[in-house]
Backbone as a ProteinNet text record, in pm:
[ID]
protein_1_A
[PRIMARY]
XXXXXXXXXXXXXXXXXXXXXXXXXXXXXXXXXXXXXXXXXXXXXXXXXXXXXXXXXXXXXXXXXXXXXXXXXXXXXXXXXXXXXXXXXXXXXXXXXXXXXXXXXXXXXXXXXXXXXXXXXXXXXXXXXXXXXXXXXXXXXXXXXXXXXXXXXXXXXXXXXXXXXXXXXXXXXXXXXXXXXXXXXXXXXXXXXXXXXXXXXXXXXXXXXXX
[TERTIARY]
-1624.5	-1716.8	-1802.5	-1731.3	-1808.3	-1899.1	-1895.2	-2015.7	-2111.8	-2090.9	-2223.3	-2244.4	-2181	-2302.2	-2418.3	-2353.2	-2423.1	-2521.2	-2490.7	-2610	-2757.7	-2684.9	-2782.7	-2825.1	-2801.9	-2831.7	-2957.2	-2918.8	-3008.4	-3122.4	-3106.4	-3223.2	-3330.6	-3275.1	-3361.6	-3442.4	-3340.6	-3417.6	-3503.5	-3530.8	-3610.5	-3706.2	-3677.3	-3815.6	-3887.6	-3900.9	-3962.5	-3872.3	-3967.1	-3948.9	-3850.7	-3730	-3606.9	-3549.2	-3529.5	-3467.5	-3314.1	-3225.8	-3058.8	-3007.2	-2987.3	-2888.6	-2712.6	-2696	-2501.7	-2418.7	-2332.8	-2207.5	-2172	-2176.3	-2102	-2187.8	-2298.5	-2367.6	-2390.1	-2300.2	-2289.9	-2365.6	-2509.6	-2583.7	-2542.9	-2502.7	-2438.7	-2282.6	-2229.5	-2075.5	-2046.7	-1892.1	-1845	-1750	-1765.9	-1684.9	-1660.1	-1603	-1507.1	-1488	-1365.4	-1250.5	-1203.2	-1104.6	-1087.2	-1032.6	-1022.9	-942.4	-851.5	-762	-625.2	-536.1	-654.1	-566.6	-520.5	-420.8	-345.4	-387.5	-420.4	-419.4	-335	-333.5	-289.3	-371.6	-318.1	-372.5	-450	-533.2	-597.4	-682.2	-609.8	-670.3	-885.9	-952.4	-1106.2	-1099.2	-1223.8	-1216.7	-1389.1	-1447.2	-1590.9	-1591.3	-1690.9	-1727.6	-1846.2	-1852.8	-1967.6	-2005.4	-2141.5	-2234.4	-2261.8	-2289.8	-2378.1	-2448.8	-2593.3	-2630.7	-2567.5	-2588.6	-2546.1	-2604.5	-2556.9	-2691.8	-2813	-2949.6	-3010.8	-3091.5	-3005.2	-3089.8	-3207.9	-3284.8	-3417.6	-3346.1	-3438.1	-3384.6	-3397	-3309.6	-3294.3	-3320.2	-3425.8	-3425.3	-3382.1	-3266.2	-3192.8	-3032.2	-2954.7	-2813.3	-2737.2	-2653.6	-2643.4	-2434.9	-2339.1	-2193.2	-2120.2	-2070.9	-1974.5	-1831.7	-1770	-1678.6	-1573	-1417.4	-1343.3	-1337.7	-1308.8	-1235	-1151.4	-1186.4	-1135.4	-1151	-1312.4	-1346.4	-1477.8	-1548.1	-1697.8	-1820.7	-1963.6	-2057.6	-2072.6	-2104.1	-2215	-2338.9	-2449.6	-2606	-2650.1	-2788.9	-2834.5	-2876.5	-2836.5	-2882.4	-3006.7	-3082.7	-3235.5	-3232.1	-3174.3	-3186	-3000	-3016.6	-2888.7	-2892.5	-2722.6	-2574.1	-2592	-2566	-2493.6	-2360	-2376.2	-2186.5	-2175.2	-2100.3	-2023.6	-1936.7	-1911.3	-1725.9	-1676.4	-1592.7	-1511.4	-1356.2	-1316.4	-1181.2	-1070	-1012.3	-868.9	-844.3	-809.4	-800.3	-671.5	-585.6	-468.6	-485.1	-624.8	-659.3	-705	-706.7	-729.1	-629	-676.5	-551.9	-493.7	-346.5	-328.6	-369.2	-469.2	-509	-630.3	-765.6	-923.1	-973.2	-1094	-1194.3	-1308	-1386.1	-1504.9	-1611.3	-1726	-1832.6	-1987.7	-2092.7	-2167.5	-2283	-2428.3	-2533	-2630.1	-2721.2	-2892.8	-3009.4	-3047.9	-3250.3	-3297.2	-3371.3	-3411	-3594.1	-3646.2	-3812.8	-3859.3	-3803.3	-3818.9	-3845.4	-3807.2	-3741.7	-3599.8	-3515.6	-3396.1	-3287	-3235.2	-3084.1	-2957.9	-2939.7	-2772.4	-2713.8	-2557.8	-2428.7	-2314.4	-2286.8	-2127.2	-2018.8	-1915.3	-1806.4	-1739.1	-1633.8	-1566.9	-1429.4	-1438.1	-1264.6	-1155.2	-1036.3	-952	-844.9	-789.8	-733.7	-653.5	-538.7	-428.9	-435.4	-384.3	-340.1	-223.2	-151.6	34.5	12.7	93.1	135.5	199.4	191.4	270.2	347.3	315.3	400.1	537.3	596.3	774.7	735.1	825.5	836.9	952.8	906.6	972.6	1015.1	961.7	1029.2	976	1015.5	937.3	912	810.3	725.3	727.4	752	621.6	595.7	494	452.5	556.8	608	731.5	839.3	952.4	1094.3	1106.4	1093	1113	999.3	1027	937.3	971.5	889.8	904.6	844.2	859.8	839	873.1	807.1	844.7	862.9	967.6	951	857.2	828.3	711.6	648.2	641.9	524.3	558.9	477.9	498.9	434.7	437.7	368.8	378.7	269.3	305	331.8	472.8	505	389.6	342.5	277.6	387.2	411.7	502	406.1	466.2	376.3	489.1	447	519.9	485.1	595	544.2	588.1	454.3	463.4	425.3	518	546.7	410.4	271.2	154.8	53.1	206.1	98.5	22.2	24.9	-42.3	27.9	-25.4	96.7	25.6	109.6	28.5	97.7	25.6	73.3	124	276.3	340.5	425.6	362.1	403.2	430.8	334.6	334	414.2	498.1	623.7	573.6	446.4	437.1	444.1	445.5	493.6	655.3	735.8	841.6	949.5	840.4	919.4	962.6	1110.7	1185.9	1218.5	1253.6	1260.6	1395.9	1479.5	1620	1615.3	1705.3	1650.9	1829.6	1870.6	2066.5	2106.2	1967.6	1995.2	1870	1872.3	1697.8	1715.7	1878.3	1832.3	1745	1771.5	1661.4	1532.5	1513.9	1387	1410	1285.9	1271.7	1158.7	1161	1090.8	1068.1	949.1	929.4	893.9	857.9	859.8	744.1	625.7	553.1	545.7	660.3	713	633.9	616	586.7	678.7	660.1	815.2	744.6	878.8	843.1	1009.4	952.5	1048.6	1069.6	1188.8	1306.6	1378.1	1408.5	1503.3	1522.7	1574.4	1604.4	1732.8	1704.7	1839.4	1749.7	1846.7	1770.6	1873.4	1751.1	1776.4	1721.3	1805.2	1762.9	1697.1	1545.3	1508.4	1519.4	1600	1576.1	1459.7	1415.3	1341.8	1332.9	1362.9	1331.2	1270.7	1250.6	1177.6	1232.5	1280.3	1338	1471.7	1495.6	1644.6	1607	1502.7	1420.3	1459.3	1491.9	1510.8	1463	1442.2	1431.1	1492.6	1474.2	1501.2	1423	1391.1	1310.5	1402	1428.4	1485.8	1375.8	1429.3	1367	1409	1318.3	1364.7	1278.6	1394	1289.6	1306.9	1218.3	1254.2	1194.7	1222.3	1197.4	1043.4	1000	855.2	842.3	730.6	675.1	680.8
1826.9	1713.9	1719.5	1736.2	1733.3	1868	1968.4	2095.5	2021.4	1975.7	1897.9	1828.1	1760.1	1610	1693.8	1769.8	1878.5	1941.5	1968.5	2075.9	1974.6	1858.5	1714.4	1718.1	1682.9	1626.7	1698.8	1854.9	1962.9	1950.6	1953.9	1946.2	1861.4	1734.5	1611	1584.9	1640.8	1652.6	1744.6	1839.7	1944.1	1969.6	1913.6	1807.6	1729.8	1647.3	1579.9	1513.4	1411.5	1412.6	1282.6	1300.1	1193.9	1162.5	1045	964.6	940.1	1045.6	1038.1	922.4	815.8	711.3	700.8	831.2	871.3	795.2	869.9	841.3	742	657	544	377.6	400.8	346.5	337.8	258.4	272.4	175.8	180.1	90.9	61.7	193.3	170	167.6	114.9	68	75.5	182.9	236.8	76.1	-14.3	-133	-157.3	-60.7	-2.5	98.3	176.8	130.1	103.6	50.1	-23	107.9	116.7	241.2	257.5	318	325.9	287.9	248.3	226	346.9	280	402.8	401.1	529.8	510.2	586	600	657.5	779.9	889.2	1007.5	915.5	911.6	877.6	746.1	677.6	572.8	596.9	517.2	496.1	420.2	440	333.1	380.4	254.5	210.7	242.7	352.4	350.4	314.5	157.5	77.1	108.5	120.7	156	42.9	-69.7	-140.7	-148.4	-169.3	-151.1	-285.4	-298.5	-331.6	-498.6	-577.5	-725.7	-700.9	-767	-741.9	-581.6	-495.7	-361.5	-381.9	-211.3	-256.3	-168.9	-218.4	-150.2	9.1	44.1	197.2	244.2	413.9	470.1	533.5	572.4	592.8	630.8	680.4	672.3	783	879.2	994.6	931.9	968.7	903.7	1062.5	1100.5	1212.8	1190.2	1173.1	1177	1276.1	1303.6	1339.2	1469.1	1606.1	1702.3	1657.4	1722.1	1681.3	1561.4	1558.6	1444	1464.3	1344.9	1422.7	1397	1474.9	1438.5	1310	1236.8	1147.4	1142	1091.1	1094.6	1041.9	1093.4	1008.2	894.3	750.3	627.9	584.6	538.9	501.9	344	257.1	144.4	91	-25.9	-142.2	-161	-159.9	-175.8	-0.2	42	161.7	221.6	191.1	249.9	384.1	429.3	580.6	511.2	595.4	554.4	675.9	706.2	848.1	810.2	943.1	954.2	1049.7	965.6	1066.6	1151.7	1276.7	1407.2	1441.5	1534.9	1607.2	1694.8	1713.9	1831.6	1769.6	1591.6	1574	1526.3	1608.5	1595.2	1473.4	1503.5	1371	1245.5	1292.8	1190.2	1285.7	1199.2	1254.1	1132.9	1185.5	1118	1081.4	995.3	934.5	885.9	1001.9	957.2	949.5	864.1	819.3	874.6	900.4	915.1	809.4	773.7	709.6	742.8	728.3	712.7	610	578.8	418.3	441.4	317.1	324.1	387.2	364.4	408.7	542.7	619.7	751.7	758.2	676.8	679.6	734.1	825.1	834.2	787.2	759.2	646.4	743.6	720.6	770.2	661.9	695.7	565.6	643.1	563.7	560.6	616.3	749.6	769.6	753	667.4	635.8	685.9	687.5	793.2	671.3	712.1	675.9	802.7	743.3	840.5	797.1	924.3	945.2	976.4	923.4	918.3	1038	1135.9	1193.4	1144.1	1149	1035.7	1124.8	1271	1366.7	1365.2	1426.9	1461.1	1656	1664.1	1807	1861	1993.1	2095.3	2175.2	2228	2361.1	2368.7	2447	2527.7	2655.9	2731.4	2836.6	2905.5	3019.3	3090.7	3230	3299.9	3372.5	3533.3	3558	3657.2	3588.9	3623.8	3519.4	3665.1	3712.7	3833.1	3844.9	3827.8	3822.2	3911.2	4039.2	4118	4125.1	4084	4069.7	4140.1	4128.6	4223.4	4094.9	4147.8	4045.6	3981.8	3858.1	3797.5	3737.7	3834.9	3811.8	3676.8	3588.3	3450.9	3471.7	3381.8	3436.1	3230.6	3163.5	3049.5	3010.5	2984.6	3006.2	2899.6	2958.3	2924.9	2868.1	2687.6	2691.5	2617.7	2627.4	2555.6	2473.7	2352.6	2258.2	2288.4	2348.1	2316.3	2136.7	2068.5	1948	1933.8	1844.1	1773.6	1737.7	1732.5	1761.8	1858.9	1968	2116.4	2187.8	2125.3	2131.5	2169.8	2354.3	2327.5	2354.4	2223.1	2217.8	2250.3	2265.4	2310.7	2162.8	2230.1	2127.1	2188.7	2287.1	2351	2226.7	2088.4	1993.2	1884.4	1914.1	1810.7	1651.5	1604.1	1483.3	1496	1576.7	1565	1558.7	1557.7	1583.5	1730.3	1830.6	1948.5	1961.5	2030.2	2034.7	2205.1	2248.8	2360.4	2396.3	2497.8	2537.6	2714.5	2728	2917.8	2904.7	2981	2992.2	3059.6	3131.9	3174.6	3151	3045	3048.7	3138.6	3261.8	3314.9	3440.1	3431.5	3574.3	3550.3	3404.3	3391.3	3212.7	3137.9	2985.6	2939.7	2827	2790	2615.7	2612.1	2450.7	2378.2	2224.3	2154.4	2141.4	2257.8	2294.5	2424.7	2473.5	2631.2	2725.6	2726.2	2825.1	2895.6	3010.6	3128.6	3192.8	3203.4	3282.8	3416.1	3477.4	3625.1	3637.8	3631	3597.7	3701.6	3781.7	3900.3	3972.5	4151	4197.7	4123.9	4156.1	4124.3	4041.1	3961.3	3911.1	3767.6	3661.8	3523.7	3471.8	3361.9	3298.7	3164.9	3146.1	3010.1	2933.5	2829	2743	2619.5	2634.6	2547.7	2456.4	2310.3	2171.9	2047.1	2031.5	1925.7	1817.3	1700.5	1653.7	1689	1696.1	1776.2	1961.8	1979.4	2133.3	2203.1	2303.1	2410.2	2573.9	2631.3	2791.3	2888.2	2988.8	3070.9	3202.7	3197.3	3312.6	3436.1	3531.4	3591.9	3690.4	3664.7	3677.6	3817.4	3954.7	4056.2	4070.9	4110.3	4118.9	4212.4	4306.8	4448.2	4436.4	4528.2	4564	4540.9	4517.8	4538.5	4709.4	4717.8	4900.5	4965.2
-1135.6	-1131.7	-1006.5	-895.1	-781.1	-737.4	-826.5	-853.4	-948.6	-1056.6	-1115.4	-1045.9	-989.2	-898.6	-807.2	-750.5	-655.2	-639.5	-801	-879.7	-927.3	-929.3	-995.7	-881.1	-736.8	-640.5	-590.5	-559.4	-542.6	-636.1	-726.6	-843.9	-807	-800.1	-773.2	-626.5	-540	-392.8	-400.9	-440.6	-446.2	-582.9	-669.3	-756.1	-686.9	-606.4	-500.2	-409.7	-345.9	-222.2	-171.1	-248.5	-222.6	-91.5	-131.3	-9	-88.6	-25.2	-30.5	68.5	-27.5	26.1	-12.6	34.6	19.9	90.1	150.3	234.7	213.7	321.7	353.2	252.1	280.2	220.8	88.5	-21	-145.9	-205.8	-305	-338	-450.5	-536.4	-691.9	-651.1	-808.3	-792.4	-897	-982.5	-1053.5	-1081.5	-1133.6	-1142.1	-1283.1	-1314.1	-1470.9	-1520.8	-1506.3	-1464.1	-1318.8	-1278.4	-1177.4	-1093	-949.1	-900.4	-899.3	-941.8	-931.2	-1065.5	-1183	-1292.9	-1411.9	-1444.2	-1570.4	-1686.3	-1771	-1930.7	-1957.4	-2102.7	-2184.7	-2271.9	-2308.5	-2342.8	-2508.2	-2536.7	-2650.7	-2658.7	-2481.2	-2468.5	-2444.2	-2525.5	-2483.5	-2399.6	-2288.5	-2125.7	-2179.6	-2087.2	-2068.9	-1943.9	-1872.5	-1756.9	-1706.6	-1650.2	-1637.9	-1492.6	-1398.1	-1294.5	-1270.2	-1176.9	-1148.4	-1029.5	-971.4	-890.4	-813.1	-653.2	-555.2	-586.3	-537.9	-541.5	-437.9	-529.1	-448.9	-453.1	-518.8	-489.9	-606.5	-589.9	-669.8	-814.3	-925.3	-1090.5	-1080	-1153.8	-1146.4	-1263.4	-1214.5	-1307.6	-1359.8	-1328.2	-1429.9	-1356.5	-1441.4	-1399.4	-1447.1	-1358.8	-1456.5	-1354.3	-1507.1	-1480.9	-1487.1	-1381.7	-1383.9	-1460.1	-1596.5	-1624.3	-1602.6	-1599.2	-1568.2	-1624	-1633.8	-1701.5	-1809.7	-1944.2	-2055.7	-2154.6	-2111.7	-2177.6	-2216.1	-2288.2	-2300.3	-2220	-2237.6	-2112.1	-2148.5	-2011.9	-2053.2	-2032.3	-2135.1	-2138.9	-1985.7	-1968	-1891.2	-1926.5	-1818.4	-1887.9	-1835.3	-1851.9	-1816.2	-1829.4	-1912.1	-1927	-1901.7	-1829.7	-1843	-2014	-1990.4	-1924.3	-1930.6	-1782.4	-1747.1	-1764.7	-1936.5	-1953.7	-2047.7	-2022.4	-2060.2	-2135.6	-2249.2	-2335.8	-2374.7	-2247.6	-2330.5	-2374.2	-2379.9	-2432.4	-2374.3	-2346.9	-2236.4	-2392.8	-2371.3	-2435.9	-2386.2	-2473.4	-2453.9	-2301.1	-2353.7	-2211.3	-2073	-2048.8	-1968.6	-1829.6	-1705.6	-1620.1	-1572.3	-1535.1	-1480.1	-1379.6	-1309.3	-1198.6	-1204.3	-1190.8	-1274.8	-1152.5	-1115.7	-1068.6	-1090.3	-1122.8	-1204.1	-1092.7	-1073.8	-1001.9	-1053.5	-979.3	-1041	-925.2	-952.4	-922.8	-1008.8	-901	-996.4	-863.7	-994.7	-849.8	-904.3	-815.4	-768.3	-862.9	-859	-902.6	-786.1	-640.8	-538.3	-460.1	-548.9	-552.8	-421	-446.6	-363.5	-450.9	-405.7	-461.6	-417.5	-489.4	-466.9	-508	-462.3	-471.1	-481.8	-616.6	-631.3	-549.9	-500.1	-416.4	-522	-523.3	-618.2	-646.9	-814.9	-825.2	-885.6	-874.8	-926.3	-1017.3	-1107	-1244.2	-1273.4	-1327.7	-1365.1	-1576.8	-1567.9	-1688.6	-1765.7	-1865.6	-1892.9	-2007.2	-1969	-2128.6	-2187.1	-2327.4	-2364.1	-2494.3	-2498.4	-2605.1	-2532.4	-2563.5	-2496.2	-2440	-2332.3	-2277	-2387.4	-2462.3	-2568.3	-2474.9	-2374.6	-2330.2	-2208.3	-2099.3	-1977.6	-1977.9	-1980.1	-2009.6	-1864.1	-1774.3	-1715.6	-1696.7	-1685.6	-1747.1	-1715.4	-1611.4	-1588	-1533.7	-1595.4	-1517.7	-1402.5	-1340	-1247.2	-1148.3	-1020.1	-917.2	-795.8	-769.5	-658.3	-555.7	-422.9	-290.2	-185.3	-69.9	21.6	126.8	248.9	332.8	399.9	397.1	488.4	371.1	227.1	109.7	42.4	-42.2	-143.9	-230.3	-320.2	-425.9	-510.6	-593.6	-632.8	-781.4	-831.7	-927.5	-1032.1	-1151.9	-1270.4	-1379.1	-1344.4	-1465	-1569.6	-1709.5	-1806.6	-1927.1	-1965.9	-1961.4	-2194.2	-2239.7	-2430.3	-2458.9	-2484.2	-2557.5	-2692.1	-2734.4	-2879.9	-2925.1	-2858	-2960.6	-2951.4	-2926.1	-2928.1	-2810.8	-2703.8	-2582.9	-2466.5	-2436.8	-2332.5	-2153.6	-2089.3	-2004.8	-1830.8	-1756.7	-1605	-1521.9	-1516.3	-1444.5	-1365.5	-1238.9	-1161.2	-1040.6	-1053.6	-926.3	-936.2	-809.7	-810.5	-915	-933.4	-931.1	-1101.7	-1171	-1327	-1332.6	-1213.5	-1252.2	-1266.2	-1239	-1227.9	-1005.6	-997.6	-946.5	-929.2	-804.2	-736.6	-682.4	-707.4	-553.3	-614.1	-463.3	-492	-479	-531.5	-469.9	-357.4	-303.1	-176	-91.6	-4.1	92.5	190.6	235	306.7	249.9	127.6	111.8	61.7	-81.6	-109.5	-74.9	-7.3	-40.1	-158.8	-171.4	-248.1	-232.9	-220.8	-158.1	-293	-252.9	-354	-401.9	-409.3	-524.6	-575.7	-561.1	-653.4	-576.8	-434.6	-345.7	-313.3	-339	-309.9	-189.7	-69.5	14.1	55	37.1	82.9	218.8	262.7	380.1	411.9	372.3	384.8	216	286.8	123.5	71.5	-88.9	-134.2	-259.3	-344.1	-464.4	-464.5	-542.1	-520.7	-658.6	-729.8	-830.9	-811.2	-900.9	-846.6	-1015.8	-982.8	-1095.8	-1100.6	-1213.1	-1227.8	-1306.8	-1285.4	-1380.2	-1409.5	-1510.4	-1561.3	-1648.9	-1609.7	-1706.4	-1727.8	-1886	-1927	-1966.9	-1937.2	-1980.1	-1784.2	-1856.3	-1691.3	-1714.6	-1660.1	-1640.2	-1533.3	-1545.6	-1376.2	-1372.9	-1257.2	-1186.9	-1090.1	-1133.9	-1042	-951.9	-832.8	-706.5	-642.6	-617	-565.8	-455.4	-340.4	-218.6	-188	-137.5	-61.3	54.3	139.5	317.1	329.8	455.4	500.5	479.2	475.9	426.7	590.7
[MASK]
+++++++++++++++++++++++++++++++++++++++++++++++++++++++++++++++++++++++++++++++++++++++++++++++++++++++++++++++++++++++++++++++++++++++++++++++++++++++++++++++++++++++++++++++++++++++++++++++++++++++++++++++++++

């Protein structure tokens, strides 16, 4: 999202001769959905823009929606709302930002808000892509786990905050922190289990000497 705004931003400053009113100074205001609120995977949300009180009418309004959802148009006329749809494919915590230009030729920048999202299928299995990992001392490497759900979708839940869980049976030879970062400690070989839920896996860990 924040490479398209970018790419918008550039465009427009260099089409003429804009006055960027960013940072701190927020004239427009993303005031739906609220920050920090939860949906649900299938749930539709209205993402409404409104300018500041007091500011001047805008021409138009372009709404950065989240990954895994669809574009939204540019709006030219009030009510400044987007209506997408949380998607299987959309991640768990998504950020929703907003751009407009003024009659003025000013560009505004909305303050951007973040909203979480619930899976709401069940975890089938834990997936990743080699259970066998070879290292040399000093070397890491960051484990790729992938999560099979009950509607077909299988998705990356390598980050502690879905619920997957990390231990190696030996940290003196390989560790592994609590986002499936493996680091190689000495030779010798170490098992890392990995879980989610009532779903688990294991990685066996081979370390050999520095060269």
């Amino acid at each position: 999202m924040r490479d398209q705004r970018k790419m918008v931003l550039l465009v427009l400053l260099f089409s003429g001769l804009l006055i960027y009113q960013g940072g701190t100074a927020f004239a427009i205001t993303i005031t739906n959905p609220t920050n920090g609120a939860t949906f649900n995977q299938g749930d539709t949300v209205t993402i409404r823009v409104e300018p500041s009180p007091g500011d001047p009418d805008l021409m138009f309004v372009q709404i950065f929606p989240p990954r895994g959802t669809q574009i939204c148009p540019e709006l030219t006329r009030p009510p400044y709302e987007c209506h997408i749809k949380f998607s299987a494919e959309t991640p768990r915590e998504v950020s929703i930002g907003a751009l407009a230009r003024s009659f003025s030729d000013a560009l505004l920048e909305a303050e951007d808000i973040t909203v979480f999202v619930r899976v709401t299928a069940t975890l089938q299995g834990l997936r990743v892509n080699d259970n066998q990992l070879f290292l040399r001392v000093g070397g890491n490497e960051q484990l790729l786990i992938y999560g099979q759900y009950s509607d077909g979708v299988e998705r990356h839940v390598e980050d502690p905050a879905t619920g997957t869980t990390y231990q190696s049976t030996d940290p003196r030879v390989a560790t592994v922190d609590e986002k499936g970062l493996v680091t190689a400690i000495a030779p010798g070989k170490a098992v890392i289990t990995v879980k989610n839920a009532n779903k688990q896996l294991q990685i066996q860990v081979n370390v050999k000497p520095k060269k």
